[in-house]
Amino acid sequence: MENKYELATFAGGCFWCMVKPFDEQPGIKRVISGYTGGSVENPSYQQVCTDTTGHYEAVQITYDPEVFPYEKLLELFWQQIDPTDPGGQFYDRGQSYQTAIFYHNEMQKKLAEESKKALQESGRFSKPIVTPLLPAKTFYPAEEYHQQYYKKNRAHYESYQIGSGRAGFIQKHWGDESDK
């Protein structure tokens, strides 16, 4: 039964903000906060924050594609980020907070390319979509205190969503669509 699940990996800025939207969907088995894309093995949060390891803060999602297909994961991903910002996300700046889609196979790459093109052509954003599509690399789970942060530290999580500008941006660009 385990083999029906697949992996999806997305970098969308602060990984605290990327867990909840996916965690609450049907067909999602697990969402892990972590680091990927860099050159240092088993990096710590402190190392990644220096922007010297090449890692992105990311989430790795274990999902059932028959219940929640990759295309729907992509739709939800785009609704959580500013895909036009090459320097990070909202309040968080630097390479580790940049966005990326890490594809695990050629089908994910093709679907991500199509999704990115459709978003660009939609006219929803006035600037170009700069989120890169990159081959998946080793994913290192973040420290335990980062896992399921929105559940462990609800008040801080909610104030961060608002204070960072993420919540307002999502509402402005997606409105009620982001609640799906």
Short mmCIF file of C-alpha atoms in Angstrom, two decimals:
data_model
loop_
_atom_site.label_atom_id
_atom_site.label_comp_id
_atom_site.label_asym_id
_atom_site.label_seq_id
_atom_site.Cartn_x
_atom_site.Cartn_y
_atom_site.Cartn_z
CA MET A 1 0.00 0.00 0.00
CA GLU A 2 2.92 2.36 0.70
CA ASN A 3 4.05 2.23 -2.95
CA LYS A 4 0.99 4.17 -4.14
CA TYR A 5 2.42 7.29 -2.53
CA GLU A 6 4.70 9.71 -4.36
CA LEU A 7 6.91 12.62 -3.28
CA ALA A 8 6.61 16.29 -4.16
CA THR A 9 9.12 18.91 -3.01
CA PHE A 10 8.48 22.65 -2.99
CA ALA A 11 10.44 25.64 -1.71
CA GLY A 12 8.17 28.56 -0.90
CA GLY A 13 10.09 30.72 1.51
CA CYS A 14 9.70 30.03 5.21
CA PHE A 15 8.81 26.35 5.49
CA TRP A 16 6.58 27.02 8.51
CA CYS A 17 4.11 28.65 6.12
CA MET A 18 4.23 25.87 3.54
CA VAL A 19 3.13 22.95 5.73
CA LYS A 20 -0.42 23.85 6.74
CA PRO A 21 -1.92 24.36 3.25
CA PHE A 22 -0.82 20.89 2.14
CA ASP A 23 -1.22 19.14 5.49
CA GLU A 24 -4.95 19.79 5.51
CA GLN A 25 -5.71 18.18 2.12
CA PRO A 26 -7.13 14.72 1.45
CA GLY A 27 -4.59 12.21 0.15
CA ILE A 28 -1.66 13.89 1.86
CA LYS A 29 0.10 11.40 4.09
CA ARG A 30 2.92 13.57 5.43
CA VAL A 31 4.46 17.04 5.04
CA ILE A 32 8.02 17.47 6.32
CA SER A 33 9.89 20.76 6.67
CA GLY A 34 13.51 20.58 5.60
CA TYR A 35 16.37 21.64 3.41
CA THR A 36 17.26 20.70 -0.16
CA GLY A 37 19.25 21.84 -3.16
CA GLY A 38 22.51 22.52 -1.37
CA SER A 39 25.98 21.04 -1.06
CA VAL A 40 26.33 20.44 2.69
CA GLU A 41 25.21 17.11 4.12
CA ASN A 42 22.74 17.25 7.02
CA PRO A 43 22.77 21.06 7.32
CA SER A 44 21.44 22.76 10.42
CA TYR A 45 18.99 25.64 10.40
CA GLN A 46 21.80 27.95 11.50
CA GLN A 47 23.97 26.83 8.58
CA VAL A 48 21.19 27.22 6.01
CA CYS A 49 20.39 30.72 7.32
CA THR A 50 23.92 31.85 6.41
CA ASP A 51 23.04 31.39 2.70
CA THR A 52 26.37 29.61 2.20
CA THR A 53 25.14 26.00 1.88
CA GLY A 54 23.01 26.45 -1.25
CA HIS A 55 19.96 24.94 0.46
CA TYR A 56 16.39 26.12 0.19
CA GLU A 57 13.90 25.87 3.03
CA ALA A 58 11.40 23.44 1.56
CA VAL A 59 8.63 20.98 2.27
CA GLN A 60 8.54 17.40 1.11
CA ILE A 61 5.06 16.02 0.66
CA THR A 62 4.14 12.35 0.61
CA TYR A 63 0.87 12.11 -1.27
CA ASP A 64 -1.52 9.73 -2.96
CA PRO A 65 -1.76 10.91 -6.60
CA GLU A 66 -5.10 9.14 -7.05
CA VAL A 67 -6.65 11.26 -4.28
CA PHE A 68 -4.70 14.51 -4.68
CA PRO A 69 -2.90 14.63 -8.05
CA TYR A 70 0.36 16.49 -8.65
CA GLU A 71 -1.48 19.11 -10.72
CA LYS A 72 -3.52 20.05 -7.64
CA LEU A 73 -0.34 20.21 -5.54
CA LEU A 74 1.09 22.67 -8.08
CA GLU A 75 -2.06 24.82 -7.97
CA LEU A 76 -1.90 24.95 -4.20
CA PHE A 77 1.84 25.71 -4.24
CA TRP A 78 1.41 28.74 -6.53
CA GLN A 79 -1.28 30.10 -4.20
CA GLN A 80 1.13 30.18 -1.23
CA ILE A 81 3.99 32.22 -2.74
CA ASP A 82 4.99 35.33 -4.67
CA PRO A 83 6.34 33.59 -7.79
CA THR A 84 7.66 36.91 -9.16
CA ASP A 85 10.16 37.58 -6.35
CA PRO A 86 13.69 36.31 -7.09
CA GLY A 87 15.16 37.49 -3.77
CA GLY A 88 13.18 35.47 -1.23
CA GLN A 89 9.65 35.56 0.06
CA PHE A 90 7.98 38.49 1.74
CA TYR A 91 9.90 39.51 4.90
CA ASP A 92 12.44 36.68 4.46
CA ARG A 93 15.26 37.51 2.08
CA GLY A 94 18.12 35.45 0.70
CA GLN A 95 18.76 32.30 -1.26
CA SER A 96 17.38 29.92 1.38
CA TYR A 97 13.98 31.66 1.15
CA GLN A 98 13.72 31.64 -2.64
CA THR A 99 11.01 29.60 -4.35
CA ALA A 100 11.55 26.47 -6.43
CA ILE A 101 9.76 23.38 -7.61
CA PHE A 102 11.95 20.30 -7.21
CA TYR A 103 10.71 17.65 -9.61
CA HIS A 104 11.22 13.94 -8.87
CA ASN A 105 10.60 12.63 -12.39
CA GLU A 106 10.00 13.75 -15.96
CA MET A 107 6.21 13.77 -15.55
CA GLN A 108 6.46 16.17 -12.59
CA LYS A 109 8.82 18.35 -14.63
CA LYS A 110 6.41 18.44 -17.57
CA LEU A 111 3.40 19.22 -15.36
CA ALA A 112 5.36 21.93 -13.50
CA GLU A 113 6.44 23.53 -16.80
CA GLU A 114 2.83 23.55 -18.02
CA SER A 115 1.58 24.95 -14.72
CA LYS A 116 4.20 27.71 -14.65
CA LYS A 117 3.43 28.67 -18.26
CA ALA A 118 -0.31 28.77 -17.57
CA LEU A 119 0.23 30.97 -14.52
CA GLN A 120 2.42 33.37 -16.51
CA GLU A 121 -0.14 33.55 -19.31
CA SER A 122 -3.04 34.05 -16.89
CA GLY A 123 -2.11 37.69 -16.32
CA ARG A 124 -2.63 37.29 -12.56
CA PHE A 125 0.82 38.81 -11.98
CA SER A 126 2.24 41.81 -13.79
CA LYS A 127 5.85 40.63 -13.42
CA PRO A 128 7.41 37.44 -14.84
CA ILE A 129 7.14 34.16 -12.92
CA VAL A 130 10.72 33.48 -11.75
CA THR A 131 10.27 30.30 -9.69
CA PRO A 132 12.75 27.78 -11.13
CA LEU A 133 12.09 24.10 -11.79
CA LEU A 134 14.99 22.04 -10.50
CA PRO A 135 15.75 18.32 -10.27
CA ALA A 136 15.12 16.98 -6.78
CA LYS A 137 18.20 16.53 -4.63
CA THR A 138 18.68 14.98 -1.22
CA PHE A 139 16.11 16.28 1.24
CA TYR A 140 17.18 16.74 4.86
CA PRO A 141 14.40 17.04 7.46
CA ALA A 142 14.67 20.17 9.57
CA GLU A 143 15.03 20.09 13.33
CA GLU A 144 12.02 18.75 15.23
CA TYR A 145 10.97 22.17 16.56
CA HIS A 146 10.31 23.25 12.95
CA GLN A 147 8.02 20.30 12.17
CA GLN A 148 4.28 21.06 12.20
CA TYR A 149 5.11 24.53 13.52
CA TYR A 150 1.61 25.83 12.80
CA LYS A 151 0.21 23.32 15.30
CA LYS A 152 2.88 23.70 17.98
CA ASN A 153 3.00 27.51 17.96
CA ARG A 154 -0.34 28.62 16.54
CA ALA A 155 -0.26 32.23 17.77
CA HIS A 156 3.29 32.87 16.55
CA TYR A 157 2.56 31.16 13.24
CA GLU A 158 -0.55 33.27 12.63
CA SER A 159 1.18 36.54 13.54
CA TYR A 160 4.11 35.60 11.29
CA GLN A 161 1.75 34.91 8.36
CA ILE A 162 0.30 38.40 8.74
CA GLY A 163 3.45 40.28 9.79
CA SER A 164 5.58 38.86 6.97
CA GLY A 165 3.09 40.07 4.37
CA ARG A 166 2.32 36.57 3.11
CA ALA A 167 -1.34 36.48 4.22
CA GLY A 168 -2.14 39.84 2.63
CA PHE A 169 -0.39 38.94 -0.62
CA ILE A 170 -2.26 35.64 -0.89
CA GLN A 171 -5.59 37.34 -0.21
CA LYS A 172 -4.88 40.09 -2.75
CA HIS A 173 -3.85 37.74 -5.57
CA TRP A 174 -5.98 34.68 -4.88
CA GLY A 175 -8.83 35.77 -2.63
CA ASP A 176 -11.16 32.93 -1.81
CA GLU A 177 -9.38 30.57 -4.23
CA SER A 178 -6.57 30.15 -1.69
CA ASP A 179 -8.99 28.57 0.78
CA LYS A 180 -9.52 25.48 -1.38
#
